[in-house]
Amino acid sequence: MEPTVEASPHATNSKPLLAFIRASCLHIGAAAAAASLRHDLVGRHQLTAHDIDAAYAVSRVTPGTNLLALYALLGHRLGGWRLALAAIAVGALLPGSFAVLIAYAYSHSTSPMVTAIMAGARAGGVAVFLGAAVRLLKPQLVAHRRTGVAFAVLAFLVVWMLPVSLFVVLLVSGAAGSLWLRSAP
Amino acid sequence: MNAVALYWLFLRAVLLSFSGLATVPILREALVLDQGLLTDARLNDAIAISQASPGPLGMYVVLLGYFVSGLPGALAGALALMTPAVLAIPIARLVLRGQSAAIRGACSGIVIASCALMMVTGLGLAPQAAPTSAYLAIVVIGALIVALTTVKPLWVIAFAVIAGLLLP
């Protein structure tokens, strides 16, 4: 069956929105939230696993936060633009509120224990950041091999050595990729 | 910086990224290096908190907005994350029609360049996050675990937090 992004006219908005709320509040990271949505929506026969997989694949090539793109696609499939916008709002505002509350508590704390926790968390954050770069890069290098390695090395050297705007680097990389990296990853 | 300017900055960064943390290099360049509105320590705080709270990792943008401009800044960050998601629906139509070779290529080019930018930025953030050799060991071991295994980032953060409590 060909995957579709058209809205389902028969879906009701309240129960699917609860699935988005649950995924947004109870799971850390996009993969866990996507798995929660899949479990809820497929388990209730609101969507097929194929629908979810197709939406997930498209969300990976959408600029910005992949999870919110997935919310938009699944929300649109289930309830049109209205549910798509509601799902995006839920996906951004609920976790954002949690994060701001934690940041507020941290900013106003003078406890040495909180300071020690944040010192460790900062080191862990940079570790995850560097590891995520490698994780993100690996499938691209597998798909594009020499051209991909050349792209990565060139971008690294340009940013490392030249005072060039990162926006420009990304825009040029996108234009060059549309010409020389067309094979599917 | 007011909330509208923050929204525009965040939106430009988010539109050129395909992963939650790929916006870090651009936002560090703008907010830390160029305008001095944040320190690397605050940026690291935002990344660490977002990885230990619900939602996608890109949620750290909301915290950057909060640290720069309070609640209006946080709202600007949330709106900047929400805006590109709306594009997913027309993009899906393009992809499913098979007109996606150039889009896929452009995405790949941006993703590869983003990874290189993330490496450079990570090396810039590391001295602040790892002031001693013990913390540097946490960064190196954690990065290797995330890069080479399927262990979830949350566990790396948890390990780092415990190590932070144990270190002098």
CSV table of C-alpha atoms in Angstrom, one decimal:
chain,number,residue,atom,x,y,z
A,1,MET,CA,0.0,0.0,0.0
A,2,GLU,CA,1.4,3.4,-0.9
A,3,PRO,CA,1.8,5.6,2.2
A,4,THR,CA,-0.3,8.7,2.3
A,5,VAL,CA,-0.3,12.0,4.1
A,6,GLU,CA,-4.0,12.8,3.4
A,7,ALA,CA,-6.2,13.4,6.4
A,8,SER,CA,-8.6,10.8,7.5
A,9,PRO,CA,-12.2,12.2,7.6
A,10,HIS,CA,-13.4,9.7,10.2
A,11,ALA,CA,-10.8,10.2,12.9
A,12,THR,CA,-11.8,11.9,16.2
A,13,ASN,CA,-9.2,14.3,17.6
A,14,SER,CA,-9.4,13.7,21.4
A,15,LYS,CA,-7.9,10.2,21.7
A,16,PRO,CA,-5.1,10.6,19.2
A,17,LEU,CA,-4.2,13.9,21.0
A,18,LEU,CA,-3.9,11.9,24.2
A,19,ALA,CA,-1.3,9.7,22.5
A,20,PHE,CA,0.7,12.7,21.5
A,21,ILE,CA,0.5,14.1,25.1
A,22,ARG,CA,1.6,10.8,26.6
A,23,ALA,CA,4.5,10.6,24.1
A,24,SER,CA,5.6,14.1,24.9
A,25,CYS,CA,5.4,13.9,28.7
A,26,LEU,CA,6.6,10.5,29.5
A,27,HIS,CA,9.5,9.8,27.1
A,28,ILE,CA,13.0,11.3,26.8
A,29,GLY,CA,14.4,11.6,23.2
A,30,ALA,CA,12.6,11.3,19.9
A,31,ALA,CA,13.1,7.5,19.5
A,32,ALA,CA,11.3,6.7,22.7
A,33,ALA,CA,8.4,9.1,21.9
A,34,ALA,CA,8.0,7.7,18.4
A,35,ALA,CA,7.9,4.2,19.8
A,36,SER,CA,5.2,5.3,22.3
A,37,LEU,CA,3.1,6.8,19.5
A,38,ARG,CA,3.5,3.7,17.4
A,39,HIS,CA,2.4,1.5,20.3
A,40,ASP,CA,-0.6,3.7,21.1
A,41,LEU,CA,-1.8,4.5,17.5
A,42,VAL,CA,-1.2,1.0,16.0
A,43,GLY,CA,-2.5,-0.8,19.1
A,44,ARG,CA,-5.8,1.1,18.9
A,45,HIS,CA,-6.0,0.5,15.1
A,46,GLN,CA,-6.0,4.2,14.4
A,47,LEU,CA,-3.1,3.9,12.0
A,48,THR,CA,-1.1,1.0,10.5
A,49,ALA,CA,2.6,0.3,11.3
A,50,HIS,CA,3.2,1.1,7.6
A,51,ASP,CA,1.7,4.6,8.0
A,52,ILE,CA,3.9,5.3,11.0
A,53,ASP,CA,7.0,4.0,9.2
A,54,ALA,CA,6.3,6.1,6.1
A,55,ALA,CA,5.7,9.2,8.3
A,56,TYR,CA,8.9,8.5,10.2
A,57,ALA,CA,10.9,8.2,7.0
A,58,VAL,CA,9.6,11.5,5.7
A,59,SER,CA,10.2,13.2,9.1
A,60,ARG,CA,13.9,12.4,8.8
A,61,VAL,CA,14.2,14.6,5.7
A,62,THR,CA,12.2,17.5,7.1
A,63,PRO,CA,14.2,20.5,8.4
A,64,GLY,CA,14.0,21.0,12.2
A,65,THR,CA,13.0,18.7,14.9
A,66,ASN,CA,12.2,15.3,13.4
A,67,LEU,CA,9.9,14.3,16.2
A,68,LEU,CA,7.7,17.4,15.7
A,69,ALA,CA,7.6,16.7,12.0
A,70,LEU,CA,6.4,13.2,12.8
A,71,TYR,CA,3.7,14.6,15.0
A,72,ALA,CA,2.6,16.9,12.2
A,73,LEU,CA,2.4,14.0,9.7
A,74,LEU,CA,0.6,11.7,12.0
A,75,GLY,CA,-1.7,14.4,13.3
A,76,HIS,CA,-2.6,15.4,9.7
A,77,ARG,CA,-3.2,11.8,8.8
A,78,LEU,CA,-5.6,11.3,11.7
A,79,GLY,CA,-7.4,14.6,12.0
A,80,GLY,CA,-6.3,17.1,9.3
A,81,TRP,CA,-4.5,20.4,9.9
A,82,ARG,CA,-6.3,21.0,13.2
A,83,LEU,CA,-4.9,17.9,14.8
A,84,ALA,CA,-1.5,18.4,13.2
A,85,LEU,CA,-1.2,21.9,14.7
A,86,ALA,CA,-2.5,20.6,18.1
A,87,ALA,CA,0.1,17.8,18.0
A,88,ILE,CA,2.9,20.1,17.2
A,89,ALA,CA,1.9,22.5,20.0
A,90,VAL,CA,1.7,19.6,22.5
A,91,GLY,CA,5.0,18.2,21.3
A,92,ALA,CA,6.9,21.5,21.8
A,93,LEU,CA,5.1,23.3,24.6
A,94,LEU,CA,4.7,20.5,27.2
A,95,PRO,CA,8.3,19.3,27.2
A,96,GLY,CA,9.5,22.9,26.8
A,97,SER,CA,7.6,23.8,30.0
A,98,PHE,CA,9.2,20.9,31.9
A,99,ALA,CA,12.6,21.9,30.7
A,100,VAL,CA,12.1,25.6,31.7
A,101,LEU,CA,10.9,24.5,35.2
A,102,ILE,CA,14.1,22.4,35.7
A,103,ALA,CA,16.2,25.3,34.4
A,104,TYR,CA,14.4,27.7,36.8
A,105,ALA,CA,15.0,25.4,39.8
A,106,TYR,CA,18.6,25.0,38.8
A,107,SER,CA,19.2,28.7,38.3
A,108,HIS,CA,17.8,29.5,41.7
A,109,SER,CA,19.5,26.7,43.6
A,110,THR,CA,22.6,27.3,45.8
A,111,SER,CA,22.9,23.7,46.8
A,112,PRO,CA,26.5,22.2,46.3
A,113,MET,CA,24.9,19.0,45.4
A,114,VAL,CA,23.0,20.6,42.5
A,115,THR,CA,26.2,22.3,41.4
A,116,ALA,CA,28.0,18.9,41.4
A,117,ILE,CA,25.1,17.3,39.5
A,118,MET,CA,25.2,20.0,36.8
A,119,ALA,CA,29.0,19.7,36.5
A,120,GLY,CA,28.6,16.0,35.7
A,121,ALA,CA,25.6,16.6,33.5
A,122,ARG,CA,27.6,19.2,31.5
A,123,ALA,CA,30.4,16.8,30.8
A,124,GLY,CA,27.7,14.2,29.8
A,125,GLY,CA,26.0,16.7,27.6
A,126,VAL,CA,29.1,17.4,25.6
A,127,ALA,CA,29.8,13.6,25.4
A,128,VAL,CA,26.3,13.0,24.0
A,129,PHE,CA,26.7,15.9,21.6
A,130,LEU,CA,30.0,14.6,20.2
A,131,GLY,CA,28.7,11.1,20.1
A,132,ALA,CA,25.5,12.2,18.3
A,133,ALA,CA,27.6,13.9,15.6
A,134,VAL,CA,29.3,10.5,14.9
A,135,ARG,CA,26.0,8.6,15.0
A,136,LEU,CA,24.5,11.1,12.6
A,137,LEU,CA,27.4,11.0,10.2
A,138,LYS,CA,27.9,7.2,10.0
A,139,PRO,CA,24.9,6.4,7.8
A,140,GLN,CA,25.7,9.2,5.4
A,141,LEU,CA,29.3,8.0,5.0
A,142,VAL,CA,28.1,4.5,4.4
A,143,ALA,CA,25.7,5.8,1.7
A,144,HIS,CA,28.0,8.2,0.0
A,145,ARG,CA,31.5,6.9,0.9
A,146,ARG,CA,34.2,9.0,-0.7
A,147,THR,CA,32.1,12.0,-1.6
A,148,GLY,CA,30.6,12.0,1.9
A,149,VAL,CA,34.1,11.8,3.5
A,150,ALA,CA,35.3,14.6,1.3
A,151,PHE,CA,32.3,16.7,2.2
A,152,ALA,CA,32.8,16.1,5.9
A,153,VAL,CA,36.6,16.8,5.9
A,154,LEU,CA,36.1,19.9,3.7
A,155,ALA,CA,33.4,21.3,6.0
A,156,PHE,CA,35.4,20.6,9.1
A,157,LEU,CA,38.5,22.3,7.7
A,158,VAL,CA,36.6,25.3,6.5
A,159,VAL,CA,34.8,25.9,9.8
A,160,TRP,CA,38.0,25.1,11.8
A,161,MET,CA,40.3,27.4,9.8
A,162,LEU,CA,38.3,30.1,8.1
A,163,PRO,CA,36.2,32.9,9.6
A,164,VAL,CA,33.1,31.9,7.6
A,165,SER,CA,29.5,32.1,8.6
A,166,LEU,CA,28.1,28.6,9.5
A,167,PHE,CA,24.8,29.5,7.7
A,168,VAL,CA,26.9,30.0,4.5
A,169,VAL,CA,28.6,26.6,5.1
A,170,LEU,CA,25.3,24.8,5.5
A,171,LEU,CA,23.6,26.6,2.5
A,172,VAL,CA,26.6,25.8,0.2
A,173,SER,CA,26.6,22.2,1.5
A,174,GLY,CA,22.9,21.8,0.7
A,175,ALA,CA,23.4,23.2,-2.8
A,176,ALA,CA,26.4,21.0,-3.4
A,177,GLY,CA,24.6,18.0,-1.9
A,178,SER,CA,21.7,18.4,-4.3
A,179,LEU,CA,24.1,18.1,-7.2
A,180,TRP,CA,26.6,15.4,-5.9
A,181,LEU,CA,24.8,13.4,-3.2
A,182,ARG,CA,21.6,12.3,-4.9
A,183,SER,CA,21.9,8.6,-4.3
A,184,ALA,CA,19.6,7.4,-1.5
A,185,PRO,CA,21.2,6.9,1.9
B,1,MET,CA,17.9,40.6,22.3
B,2,ASN,CA,14.1,40.7,22.1
B,3,ALA,CA,11.9,37.7,21.6
B,4,VAL,CA,11.1,38.4,17.9
B,5,ALA,CA,14.8,38.6,17.1
B,6,LEU,CA,15.4,35.4,19.0
B,7,TYR,CA,12.6,33.7,17.2
B,8,TRP,CA,14.1,34.7,13.8
B,9,LEU,CA,17.6,33.5,14.9
B,10,PHE,CA,16.3,30.2,16.2
B,11,LEU,CA,14.1,29.7,13.1
B,12,ARG,CA,17.0,30.2,10.7
B,13,ALA,CA,19.1,27.7,12.7
B,14,VAL,CA,16.3,25.1,12.9
B,15,LEU,CA,15.5,25.4,9.2
B,16,LEU,CA,19.1,24.4,8.3
B,17,SER,CA,19.2,21.4,10.6
B,18,PHE,CA,18.0,17.8,10.4
B,19,SER,CA,18.8,16.7,14.0
B,20,GLY,CA,18.0,18.2,17.4
B,21,LEU,CA,21.6,19.1,18.3
B,22,ALA,CA,22.7,20.2,14.8
B,23,THR,CA,21.6,23.7,15.6
B,24,VAL,CA,24.2,24.1,18.4
B,25,PRO,CA,27.1,25.3,16.2
B,26,ILE,CA,25.0,28.2,14.7
B,27,LEU,CA,23.4,29.2,17.9
B,28,ARG,CA,26.8,29.1,19.8
B,29,GLU,CA,28.3,31.3,17.0
B,30,ALA,CA,25.4,33.8,17.3
B,31,LEU,CA,24.7,33.9,21.0
B,32,VAL,CA,28.0,33.1,22.6
B,33,LEU,CA,30.8,34.1,20.2
B,34,ASP,CA,29.3,37.1,18.3
B,35,GLN,CA,26.9,38.7,20.8
B,36,GLY,CA,28.1,37.5,24.2
B,37,LEU,CA,24.5,36.9,25.4
B,38,LEU,CA,25.3,33.5,26.8
B,39,THR,CA,28.4,31.7,28.1
B,40,ASP,CA,29.5,28.3,27.1
B,41,ALA,CA,28.6,27.2,30.6
B,42,ARG,CA,25.0,28.2,30.1
B,43,LEU,CA,24.9,26.6,26.6
B,44,ASN,CA,26.2,23.3,28.2
B,45,ASP,CA,23.6,23.7,31.0
B,46,ALA,CA,20.8,23.9,28.4
B,47,ILE,CA,22.1,20.9,26.5
B,48,ALA,CA,22.4,18.8,29.7
B,49,ILE,CA,19.0,19.8,31.0
B,50,SER,CA,17.2,19.1,27.7
B,51,GLN,CA,18.8,15.6,27.6
B,52,ALA,CA,17.4,14.8,31.1
B,53,SER,CA,13.9,16.1,30.5
B,54,PRO,CA,11.0,14.7,28.3
B,55,GLY,CA,10.8,15.5,24.7
B,56,PRO,CA,13.2,15.8,21.8
B,57,LEU,CA,16.8,16.7,22.3
B,58,GLY,CA,16.3,19.9,20.3
B,59,MET,CA,14.3,21.3,23.2
B,60,TYR,CA,17.5,22.9,24.4
B,61,VAL,CA,16.6,25.8,22.1
B,62,VAL,CA,13.7,26.6,24.4
B,63,LEU,CA,16.2,26.8,27.3
B,64,LEU,CA,18.5,29.0,25.4
B,65,GLY,CA,15.6,31.4,24.8
B,66,TYR,CA,14.8,31.2,28.5
B,67,PHE,CA,18.4,32.0,29.5
B,68,VAL,CA,18.6,35.0,27.1
B,69,SER,CA,15.1,36.6,27.5
B,70,GLY,CA,13.2,34.7,30.2
B,71,LEU,CA,9.7,33.3,29.4
B,72,PRO,CA,9.2,35.3,26.2
B,73,GLY,CA,12.5,33.9,24.9
B,74,ALA,CA,11.5,30.4,25.9
B,75,LEU,CA,8.2,30.9,23.9
B,76,ALA,CA,10.3,32.2,20.9
B,77,GLY,CA,12.3,29.0,21.1
B,78,ALA,CA,9.2,26.8,21.2
B,79,LEU,CA,7.6,28.6,18.3
B,80,ALA,CA,10.9,28.3,16.2
B,81,LEU,CA,10.8,24.5,16.8
B,82,MET,CA,7.1,24.3,15.9
B,83,THR,CA,7.3,26.4,12.6
B,84,PRO,CA,9.3,24.0,10.4
B,85,ALA,CA,7.3,21.0,11.5
B,86,VAL,CA,4.4,22.4,9.5
B,87,LEU,CA,6.6,22.0,6.4
B,88,ALA,CA,6.6,18.2,6.9
B,89,ILE,CA,3.2,17.8,5.3
B,90,PRO,CA,4.0,19.5,1.9
B,91,ILE,CA,7.5,17.9,2.0
B,92,ALA,CA,5.8,14.5,2.4
B,93,ARG,CA,3.8,15.1,-0.7
B,94,LEU,CA,6.9,15.9,-2.7
B,95,VAL,CA,8.8,12.9,-1.4
B,96,LEU,CA,5.9,10.5,-2.0
B,97,ARG,CA,5.6,11.8,-5.6
B,98,GLY,CA,9.2,10.7,-6.2
B,99,GLN,CA,10.5,14.2,-6.8
B,100,SER,CA,12.9,13.8,-4.0
B,101,ALA,CA,16.4,13.1,-5.5
B,102,ALA,CA,17.6,16.7,-5.2
B,103,ILE,CA,15.9,17.1,-1.8
B,104,ARG,CA,17.6,14.0,-0.5
B,105,GLY,CA,20.9,15.2,-1.9
B,106,ALA,CA,20.5,18.6,-0.3
B,107,CYS,CA,19.6,17.0,3.0
B,108,SER,CA,22.6,14.7,2.9
B,109,GLY,CA,24.9,17.6,2.2
B,110,ILE,CA,23.5,19.6,5.1
B,111,VAL,CA,23.6,16.6,7.5
B,112,ILE,CA,27.2,15.8,6.7
B,113,ALA,CA,28.3,19.5,7.0
B,114,SER,CA,26.2,19.7,10.3
B,115,CYS,CA,28.2,16.8,11.7
B,116,ALA,CA,31.5,18.5,10.9
B,117,LEU,CA,30.2,21.7,12.5
B,118,MET,CA,29.1,19.7,15.6
B,119,MET,CA,32.6,18.2,15.9
B,120,VAL,CA,34.2,21.6,15.8
B,121,THR,CA,31.6,23.0,18.3
B,122,GLY,CA,32.0,20.1,20.6
B,123,LEU,CA,35.7,20.6,20.7
B,124,GLY,CA,35.0,24.2,21.6
B,125,LEU,CA,32.6,23.3,24.4
B,126,ALA,CA,34.7,20.6,25.9
B,127,PRO,CA,37.2,22.8,27.9
B,128,GLN,CA,34.3,24.4,29.8
B,129,ALA,CA,32.5,21.1,30.4
B,130,ALA,CA,35.7,19.2,31.3
B,131,PRO,CA,37.9,21.4,33.5
B,132,THR,CA,39.8,18.4,34.9
B,133,SER,CA,41.2,15.2,33.5
B,134,ALA,CA,38.4,13.2,35.3
B,135,TYR,CA,35.7,15.2,33.5
B,136,LEU,CA,37.6,14.9,30.3
B,137,ALA,CA,37.5,11.1,30.8
B,138,ILE,CA,33.7,11.3,31.2
B,139,VAL,CA,33.4,13.3,27.9
B,140,VAL,CA,35.6,10.8,26.0
B,141,ILE,CA,34.0,7.6,27.4
B,142,GLY,CA,30.5,9.0,27.0
B,143,ALA,CA,31.1,10.1,23.5
B,144,LEU,CA,32.5,6.7,22.5
B,145,ILE,CA,29.5,5.0,24.1
B,146,VAL,CA,27.0,7.2,22.2
B,147,ALA,CA,28.9,6.9,19.0
B,148,LEU,CA,29.6,3.2,19.0
B,149,THR,CA,26.7,1.6,20.9
B,150,THR,CA,22.9,1.9,21.0
B,151,VAL,CA,22.9,3.0,24.7
B,152,LYS,CA,20.5,5.8,25.1
B,153,PRO,CA,21.9,9.3,25.8
B,154,LEU,CA,19.9,9.5,29.0
B,155,TRP,CA,22.1,6.7,30.5
B,156,VAL,CA,25.2,8.6,29.6
B,157,ILE,CA,23.9,11.7,31.3
B,158,ALA,CA,22.9,9.6,34.4
B,159,PHE,CA,26.4,8.1,34.5
B,160,ALA,CA,28.0,11.6,34.2
B,161,VAL,CA,25.7,13.0,37.0
B,162,ILE,CA,26.7,10.1,39.3
B,163,ALA,CA,30.4,10.7,38.4
B,164,GLY,CA,29.9,14.4,39.1
B,165,LEU,CA,28.6,13.7,42.6
B,166,LEU,CA,31.5,11.4,43.3
B,167,LEU,CA,34.3,13.6,42.0
B,168,PRO,CA,35.9,16.1,44.4
